[in-house]
JSON list of C-alpha atoms in Angstrom, two decimals:
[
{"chain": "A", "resi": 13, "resn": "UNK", "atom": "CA", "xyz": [-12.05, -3.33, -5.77]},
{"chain": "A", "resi": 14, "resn": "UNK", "atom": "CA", "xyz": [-12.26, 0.20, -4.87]},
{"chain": "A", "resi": 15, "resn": "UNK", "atom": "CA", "xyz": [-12.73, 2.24, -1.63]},
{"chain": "A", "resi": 16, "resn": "UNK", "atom": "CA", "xyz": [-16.11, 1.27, 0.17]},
{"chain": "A", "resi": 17, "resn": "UNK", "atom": "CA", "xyz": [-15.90, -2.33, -1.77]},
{"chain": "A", "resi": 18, "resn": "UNK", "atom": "CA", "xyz": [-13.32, -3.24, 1.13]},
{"chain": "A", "resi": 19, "resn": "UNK", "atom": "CA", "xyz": [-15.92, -2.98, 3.86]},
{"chain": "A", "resi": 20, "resn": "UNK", "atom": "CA", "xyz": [-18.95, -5.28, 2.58]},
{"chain": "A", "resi": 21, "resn": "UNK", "atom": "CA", "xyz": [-19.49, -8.40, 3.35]},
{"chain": "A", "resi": 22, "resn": "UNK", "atom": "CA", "xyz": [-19.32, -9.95, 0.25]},
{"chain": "A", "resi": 23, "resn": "UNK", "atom": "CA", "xyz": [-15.77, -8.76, -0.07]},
{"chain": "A", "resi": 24, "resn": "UNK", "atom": "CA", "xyz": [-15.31, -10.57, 3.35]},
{"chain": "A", "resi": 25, "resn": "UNK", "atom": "CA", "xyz": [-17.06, -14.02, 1.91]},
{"chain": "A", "resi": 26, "resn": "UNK", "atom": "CA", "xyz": [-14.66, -13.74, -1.22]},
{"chain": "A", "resi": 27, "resn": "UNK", "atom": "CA", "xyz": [-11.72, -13.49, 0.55]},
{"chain": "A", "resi": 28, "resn": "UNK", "atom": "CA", "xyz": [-12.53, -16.61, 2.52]},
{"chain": "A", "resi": 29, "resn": "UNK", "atom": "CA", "xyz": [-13.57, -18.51, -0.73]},
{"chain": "A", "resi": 30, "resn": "UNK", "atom": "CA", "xyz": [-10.83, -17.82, -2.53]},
{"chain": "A", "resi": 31, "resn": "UNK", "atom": "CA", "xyz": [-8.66, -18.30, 0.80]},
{"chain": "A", "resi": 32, "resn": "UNK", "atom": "CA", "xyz": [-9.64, -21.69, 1.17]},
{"chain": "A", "resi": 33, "resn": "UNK", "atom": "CA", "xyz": [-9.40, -22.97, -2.35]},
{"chain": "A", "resi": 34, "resn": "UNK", "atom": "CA", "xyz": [-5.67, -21.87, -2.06]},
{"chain": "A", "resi": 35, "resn": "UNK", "atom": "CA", "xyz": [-4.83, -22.15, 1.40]},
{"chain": "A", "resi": 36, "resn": "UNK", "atom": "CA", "xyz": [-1.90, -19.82, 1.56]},
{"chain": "A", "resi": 37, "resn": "UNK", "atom": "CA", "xyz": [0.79, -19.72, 4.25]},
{"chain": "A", "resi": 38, "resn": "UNK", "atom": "CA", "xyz": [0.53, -16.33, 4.42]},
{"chain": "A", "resi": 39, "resn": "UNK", "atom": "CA", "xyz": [-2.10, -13.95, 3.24]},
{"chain": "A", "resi": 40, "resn": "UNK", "atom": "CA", "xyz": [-0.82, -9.94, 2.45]},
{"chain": "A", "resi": 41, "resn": "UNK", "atom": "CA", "xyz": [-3.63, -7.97, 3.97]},
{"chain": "A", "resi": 42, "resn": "UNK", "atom": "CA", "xyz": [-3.61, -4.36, 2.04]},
{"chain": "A", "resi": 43, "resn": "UNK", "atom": "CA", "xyz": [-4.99, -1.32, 2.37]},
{"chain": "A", "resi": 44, "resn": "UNK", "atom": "CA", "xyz": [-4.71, 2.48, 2.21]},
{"chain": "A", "resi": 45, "resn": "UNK", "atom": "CA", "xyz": [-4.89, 4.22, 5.73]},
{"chain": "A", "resi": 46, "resn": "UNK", "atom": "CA", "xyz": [-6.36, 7.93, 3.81]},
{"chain": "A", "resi": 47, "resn": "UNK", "atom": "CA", "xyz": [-4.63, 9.55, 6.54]},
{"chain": "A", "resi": 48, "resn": "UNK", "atom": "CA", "xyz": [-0.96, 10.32, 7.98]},
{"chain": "A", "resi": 49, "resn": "UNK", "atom": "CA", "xyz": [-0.11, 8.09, 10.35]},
{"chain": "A", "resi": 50, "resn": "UNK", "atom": "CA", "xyz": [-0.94, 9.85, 13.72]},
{"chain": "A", "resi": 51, "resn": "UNK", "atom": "CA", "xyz": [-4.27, 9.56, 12.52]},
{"chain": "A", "resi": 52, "resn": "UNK", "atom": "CA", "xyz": [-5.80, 7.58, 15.20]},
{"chain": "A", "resi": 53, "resn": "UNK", "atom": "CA", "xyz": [-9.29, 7.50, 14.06]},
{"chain": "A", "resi": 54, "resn": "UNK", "atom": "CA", "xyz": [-8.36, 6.18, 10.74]},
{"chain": "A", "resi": 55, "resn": "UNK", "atom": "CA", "xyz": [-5.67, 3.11, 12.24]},
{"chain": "A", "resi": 56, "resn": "UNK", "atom": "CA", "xyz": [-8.48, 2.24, 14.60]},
{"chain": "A", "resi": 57, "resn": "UNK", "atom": "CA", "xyz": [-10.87, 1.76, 11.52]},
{"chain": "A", "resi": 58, "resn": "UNK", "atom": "CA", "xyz": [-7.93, -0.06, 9.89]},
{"chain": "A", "resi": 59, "resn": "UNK", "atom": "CA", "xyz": [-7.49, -2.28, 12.47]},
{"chain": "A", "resi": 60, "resn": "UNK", "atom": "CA", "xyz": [-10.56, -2.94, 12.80]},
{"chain": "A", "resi": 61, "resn": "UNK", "atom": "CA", "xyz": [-10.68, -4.22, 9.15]},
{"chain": "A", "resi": 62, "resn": "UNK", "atom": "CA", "xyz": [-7.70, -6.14, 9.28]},
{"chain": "A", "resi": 63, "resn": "UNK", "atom": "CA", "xyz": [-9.32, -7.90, 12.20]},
{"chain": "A", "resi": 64, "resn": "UNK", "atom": "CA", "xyz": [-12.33, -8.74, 10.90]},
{"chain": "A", "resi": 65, "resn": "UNK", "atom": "CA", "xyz": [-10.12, -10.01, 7.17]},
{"chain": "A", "resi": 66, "resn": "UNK", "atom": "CA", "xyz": [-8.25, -12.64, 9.56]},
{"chain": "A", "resi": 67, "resn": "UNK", "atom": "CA", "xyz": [-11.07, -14.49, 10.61]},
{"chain": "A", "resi": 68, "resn": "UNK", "atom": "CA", "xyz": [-11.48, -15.40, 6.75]},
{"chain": "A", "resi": 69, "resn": "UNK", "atom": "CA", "xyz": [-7.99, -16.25, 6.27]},
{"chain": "A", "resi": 70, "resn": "UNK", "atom": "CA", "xyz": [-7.41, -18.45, 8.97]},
{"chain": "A", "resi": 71, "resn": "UNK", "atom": "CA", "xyz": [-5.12, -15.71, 10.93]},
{"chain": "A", "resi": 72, "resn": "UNK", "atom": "CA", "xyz": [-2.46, -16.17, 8.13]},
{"chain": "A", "resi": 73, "resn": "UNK", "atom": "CA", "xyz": [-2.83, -12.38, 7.25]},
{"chain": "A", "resi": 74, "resn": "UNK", "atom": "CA", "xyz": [-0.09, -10.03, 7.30]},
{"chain": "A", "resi": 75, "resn": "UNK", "atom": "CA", "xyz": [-1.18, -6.20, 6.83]},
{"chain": "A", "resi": 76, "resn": "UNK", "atom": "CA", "xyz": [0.40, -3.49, 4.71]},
{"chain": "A", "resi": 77, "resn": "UNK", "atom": "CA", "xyz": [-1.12, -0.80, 5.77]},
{"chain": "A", "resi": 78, "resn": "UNK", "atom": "CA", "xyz": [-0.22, 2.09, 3.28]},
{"chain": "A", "resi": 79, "resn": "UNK", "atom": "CA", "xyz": [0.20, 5.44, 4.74]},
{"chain": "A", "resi": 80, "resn": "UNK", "atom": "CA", "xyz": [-1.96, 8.05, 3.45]},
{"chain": "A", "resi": 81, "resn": "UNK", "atom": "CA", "xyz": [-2.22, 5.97, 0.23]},
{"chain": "A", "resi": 82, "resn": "UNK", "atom": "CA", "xyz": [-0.32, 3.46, -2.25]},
{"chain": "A", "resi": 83, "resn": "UNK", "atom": "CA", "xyz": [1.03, 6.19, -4.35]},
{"chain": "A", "resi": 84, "resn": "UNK", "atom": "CA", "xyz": [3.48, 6.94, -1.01]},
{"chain": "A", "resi": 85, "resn": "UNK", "atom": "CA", "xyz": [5.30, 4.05, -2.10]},
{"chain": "A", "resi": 86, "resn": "UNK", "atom": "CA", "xyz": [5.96, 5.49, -5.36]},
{"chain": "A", "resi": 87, "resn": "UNK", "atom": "CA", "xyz": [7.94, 8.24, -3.84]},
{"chain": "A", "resi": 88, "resn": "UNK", "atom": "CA", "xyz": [10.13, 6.08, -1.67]},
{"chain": "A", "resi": 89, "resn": "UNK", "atom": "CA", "xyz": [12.20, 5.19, -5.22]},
{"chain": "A", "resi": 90, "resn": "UNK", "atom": "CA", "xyz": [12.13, 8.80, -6.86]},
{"chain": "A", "resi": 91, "resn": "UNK", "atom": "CA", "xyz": [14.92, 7.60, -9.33]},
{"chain": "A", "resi": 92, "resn": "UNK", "atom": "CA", "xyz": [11.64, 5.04, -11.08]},
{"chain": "A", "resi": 93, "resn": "UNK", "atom": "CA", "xyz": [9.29, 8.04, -10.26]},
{"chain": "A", "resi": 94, "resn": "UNK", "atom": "CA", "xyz": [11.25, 10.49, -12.30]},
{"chain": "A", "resi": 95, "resn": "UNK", "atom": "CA", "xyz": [12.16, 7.66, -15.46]},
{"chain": "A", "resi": 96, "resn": "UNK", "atom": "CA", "xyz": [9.05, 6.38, -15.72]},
{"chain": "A", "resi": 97, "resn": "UNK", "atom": "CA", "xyz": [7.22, 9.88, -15.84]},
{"chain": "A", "resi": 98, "resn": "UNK", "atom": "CA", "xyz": [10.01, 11.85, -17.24]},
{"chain": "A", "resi": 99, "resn": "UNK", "atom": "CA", "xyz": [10.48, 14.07, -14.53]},
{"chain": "A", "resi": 100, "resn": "UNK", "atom": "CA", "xyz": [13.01, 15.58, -12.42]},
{"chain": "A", "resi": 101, "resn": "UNK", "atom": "CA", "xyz": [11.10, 15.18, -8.71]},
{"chain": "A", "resi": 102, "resn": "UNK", "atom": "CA", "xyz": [13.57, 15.50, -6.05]},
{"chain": "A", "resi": 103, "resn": "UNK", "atom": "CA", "xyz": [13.89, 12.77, -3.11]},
{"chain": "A", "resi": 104, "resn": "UNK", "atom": "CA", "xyz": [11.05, 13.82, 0.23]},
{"chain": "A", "resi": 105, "resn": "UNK", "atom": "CA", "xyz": [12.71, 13.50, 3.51]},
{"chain": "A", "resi": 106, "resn": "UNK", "atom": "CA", "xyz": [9.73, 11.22, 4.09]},
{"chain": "A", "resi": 107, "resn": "UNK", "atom": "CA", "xyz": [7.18, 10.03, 1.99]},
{"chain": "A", "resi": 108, "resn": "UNK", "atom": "CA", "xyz": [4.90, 9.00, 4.80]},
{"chain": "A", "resi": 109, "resn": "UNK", "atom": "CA", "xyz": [4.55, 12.37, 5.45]},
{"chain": "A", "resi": 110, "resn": "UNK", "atom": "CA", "xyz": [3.07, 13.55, 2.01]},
{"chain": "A", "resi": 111, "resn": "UNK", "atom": "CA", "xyz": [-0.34, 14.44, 2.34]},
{"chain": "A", "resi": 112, "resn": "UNK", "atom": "CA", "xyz": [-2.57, 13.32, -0.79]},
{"chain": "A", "resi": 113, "resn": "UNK", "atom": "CA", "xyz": [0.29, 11.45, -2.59]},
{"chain": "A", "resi": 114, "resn": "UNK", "atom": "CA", "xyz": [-1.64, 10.68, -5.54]},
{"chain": "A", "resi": 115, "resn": "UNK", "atom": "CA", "xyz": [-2.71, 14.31, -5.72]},
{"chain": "A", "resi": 116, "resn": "UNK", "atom": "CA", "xyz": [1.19, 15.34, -5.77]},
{"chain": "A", "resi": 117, "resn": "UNK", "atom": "CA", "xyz": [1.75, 12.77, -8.51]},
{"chain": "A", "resi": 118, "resn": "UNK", "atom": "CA", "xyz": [-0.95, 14.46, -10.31]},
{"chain": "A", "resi": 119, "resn": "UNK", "atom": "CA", "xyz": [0.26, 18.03, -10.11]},
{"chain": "A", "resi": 120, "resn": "UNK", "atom": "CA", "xyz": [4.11, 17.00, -10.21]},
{"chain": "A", "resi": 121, "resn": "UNK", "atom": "CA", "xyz": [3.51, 15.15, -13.60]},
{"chain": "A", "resi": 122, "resn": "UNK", "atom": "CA", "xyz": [0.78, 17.24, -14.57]},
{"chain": "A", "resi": 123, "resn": "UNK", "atom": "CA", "xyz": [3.54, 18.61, -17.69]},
{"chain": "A", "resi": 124, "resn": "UNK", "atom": "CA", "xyz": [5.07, 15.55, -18.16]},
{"chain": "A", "resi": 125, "resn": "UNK", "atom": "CA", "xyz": [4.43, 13.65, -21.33]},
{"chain": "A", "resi": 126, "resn": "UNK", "atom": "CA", "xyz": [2.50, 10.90, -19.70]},
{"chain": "A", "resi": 127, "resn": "UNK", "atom": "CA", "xyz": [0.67, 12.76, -16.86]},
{"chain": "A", "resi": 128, "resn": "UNK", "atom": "CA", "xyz": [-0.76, 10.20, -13.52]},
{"chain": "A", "resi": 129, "resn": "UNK", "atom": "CA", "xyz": [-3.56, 7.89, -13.50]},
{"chain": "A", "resi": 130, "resn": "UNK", "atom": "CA", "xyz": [-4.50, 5.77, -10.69]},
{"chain": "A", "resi": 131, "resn": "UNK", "atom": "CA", "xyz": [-4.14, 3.34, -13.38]},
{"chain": "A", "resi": 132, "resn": "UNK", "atom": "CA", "xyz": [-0.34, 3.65, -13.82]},
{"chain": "A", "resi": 133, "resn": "UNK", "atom": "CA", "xyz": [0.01, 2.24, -10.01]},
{"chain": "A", "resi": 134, "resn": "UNK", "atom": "CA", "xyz": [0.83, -1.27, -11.16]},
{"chain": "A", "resi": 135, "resn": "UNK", "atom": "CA", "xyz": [3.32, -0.34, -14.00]},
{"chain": "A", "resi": 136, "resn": "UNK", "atom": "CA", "xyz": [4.81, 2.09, -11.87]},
{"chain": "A", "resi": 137, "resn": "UNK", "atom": "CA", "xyz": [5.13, 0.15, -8.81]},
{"chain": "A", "resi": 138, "resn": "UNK", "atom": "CA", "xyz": [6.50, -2.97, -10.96]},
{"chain": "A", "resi": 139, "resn": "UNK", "atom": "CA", "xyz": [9.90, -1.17, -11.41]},
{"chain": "A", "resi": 140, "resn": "UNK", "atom": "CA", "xyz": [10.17, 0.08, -8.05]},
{"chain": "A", "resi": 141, "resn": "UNK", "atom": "CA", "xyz": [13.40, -1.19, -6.07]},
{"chain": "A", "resi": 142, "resn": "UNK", "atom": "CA", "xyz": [12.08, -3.06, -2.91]},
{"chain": "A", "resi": 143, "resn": "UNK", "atom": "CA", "xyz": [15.50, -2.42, -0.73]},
{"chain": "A", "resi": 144, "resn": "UNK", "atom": "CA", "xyz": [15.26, 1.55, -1.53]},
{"chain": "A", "resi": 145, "resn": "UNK", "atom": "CA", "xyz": [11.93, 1.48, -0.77]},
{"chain": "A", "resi": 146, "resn": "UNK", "atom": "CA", "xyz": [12.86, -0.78, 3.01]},
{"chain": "A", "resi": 147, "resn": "UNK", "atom": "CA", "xyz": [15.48, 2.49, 2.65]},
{"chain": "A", "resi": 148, "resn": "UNK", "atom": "CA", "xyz": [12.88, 5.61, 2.19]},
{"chain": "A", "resi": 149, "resn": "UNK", "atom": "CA", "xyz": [9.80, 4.14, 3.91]},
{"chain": "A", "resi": 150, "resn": "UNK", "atom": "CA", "xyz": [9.37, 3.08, 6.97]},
{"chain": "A", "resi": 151, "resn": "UNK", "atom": "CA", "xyz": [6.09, 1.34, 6.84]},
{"chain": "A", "resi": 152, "resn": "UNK", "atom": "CA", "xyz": [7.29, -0.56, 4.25]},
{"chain": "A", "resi": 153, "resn": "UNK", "atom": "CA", "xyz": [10.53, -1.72, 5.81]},
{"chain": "A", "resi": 154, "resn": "UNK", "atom": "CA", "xyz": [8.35, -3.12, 9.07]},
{"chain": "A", "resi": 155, "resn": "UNK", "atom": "CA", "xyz": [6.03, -4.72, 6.94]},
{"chain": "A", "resi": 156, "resn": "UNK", "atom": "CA", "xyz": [9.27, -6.45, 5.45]},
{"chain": "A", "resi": 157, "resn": "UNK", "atom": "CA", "xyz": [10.05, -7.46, 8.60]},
{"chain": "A", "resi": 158, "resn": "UNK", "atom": "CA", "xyz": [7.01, -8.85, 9.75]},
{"chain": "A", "resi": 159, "resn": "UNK", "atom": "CA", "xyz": [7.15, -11.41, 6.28]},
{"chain": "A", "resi": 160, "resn": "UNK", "atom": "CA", "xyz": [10.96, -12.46, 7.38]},
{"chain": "A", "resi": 161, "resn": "UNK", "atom": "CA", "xyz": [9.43, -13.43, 11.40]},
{"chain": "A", "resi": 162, "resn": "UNK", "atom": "CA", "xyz": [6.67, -15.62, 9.31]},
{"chain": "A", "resi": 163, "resn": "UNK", "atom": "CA", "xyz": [9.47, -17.33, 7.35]},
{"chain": "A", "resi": 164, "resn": "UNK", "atom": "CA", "xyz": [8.89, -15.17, 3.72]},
{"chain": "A", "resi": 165, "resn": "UNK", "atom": "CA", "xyz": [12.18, -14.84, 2.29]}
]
């Protein structure tokens, strides 16, 4: 599912389907804010979403709202960043605070051997170390949080 996909109502009426043939404790609500997060226009919209996804999941969701955009993640462990991509990248004070993460992964692996693709997001993000990302990221290490107050170990 890509970008406007999220919004329609079909979406919506899958997520419930699917919802109730499992019936999940808890349900991981995700989505990309496209936006740093003082963007107030863009959490409102967000929120809004998130909303309207917990009527179909019973209010068992739990949101991860990615700022800016999954890639962020990705530079919250720079250690997998730089093996898997053969690069040398060095740590950002704050990845939150990248603007266009998967635009910087672009250009920083741009003369790598294995240059970005949105596609890489799964590999990439399958090596990554959750407790340096709960380290590097604070979005990431609330969202944590949130799981441990529902009972997620």
């Amino acid at each position: 599912i890509r970008g406007g996909m999220w919004d329609s109502k079909k979406y919506h009426q899958m997520l419930g389907i699917e919802y109730k043939e499992k019936l999940p404790d808890v349900t991981i609500l995700m989505r990309d804010l496209d936006g740093l997060e003082d963007n107030k226009e863009q959490k409102k919209k967000r929120s809004e979403f998130f909303n309207a996804l917990q009527e179909q999941v019973n209010h068992t969701g739990i949101k991860l709202l990615h700022i800016w955009e999954l890639e962020a993640l990705m530079f919250s462990d720079t250690d997998n960043l730089n093996r898997y991509y053969g690069i040398t990248y060095a740590k950002p004070a704050d990845p939150m605070k990248i603007e266009d993460p998967k635009g910087e992964l672009q250009k920083i692996t741009k003369g790598s051997n294995k240059p970005y693709e949105e596609s890489d997001a799964a590999d990439v993000c399958k090596e990554l170390d959750p407790l340096v990302i709960r380290q590097n990221c604070r979005y990431f290490d609330d969202f944590i949080r949130k799981l441990r107050n529902k009972g997620v170990k």
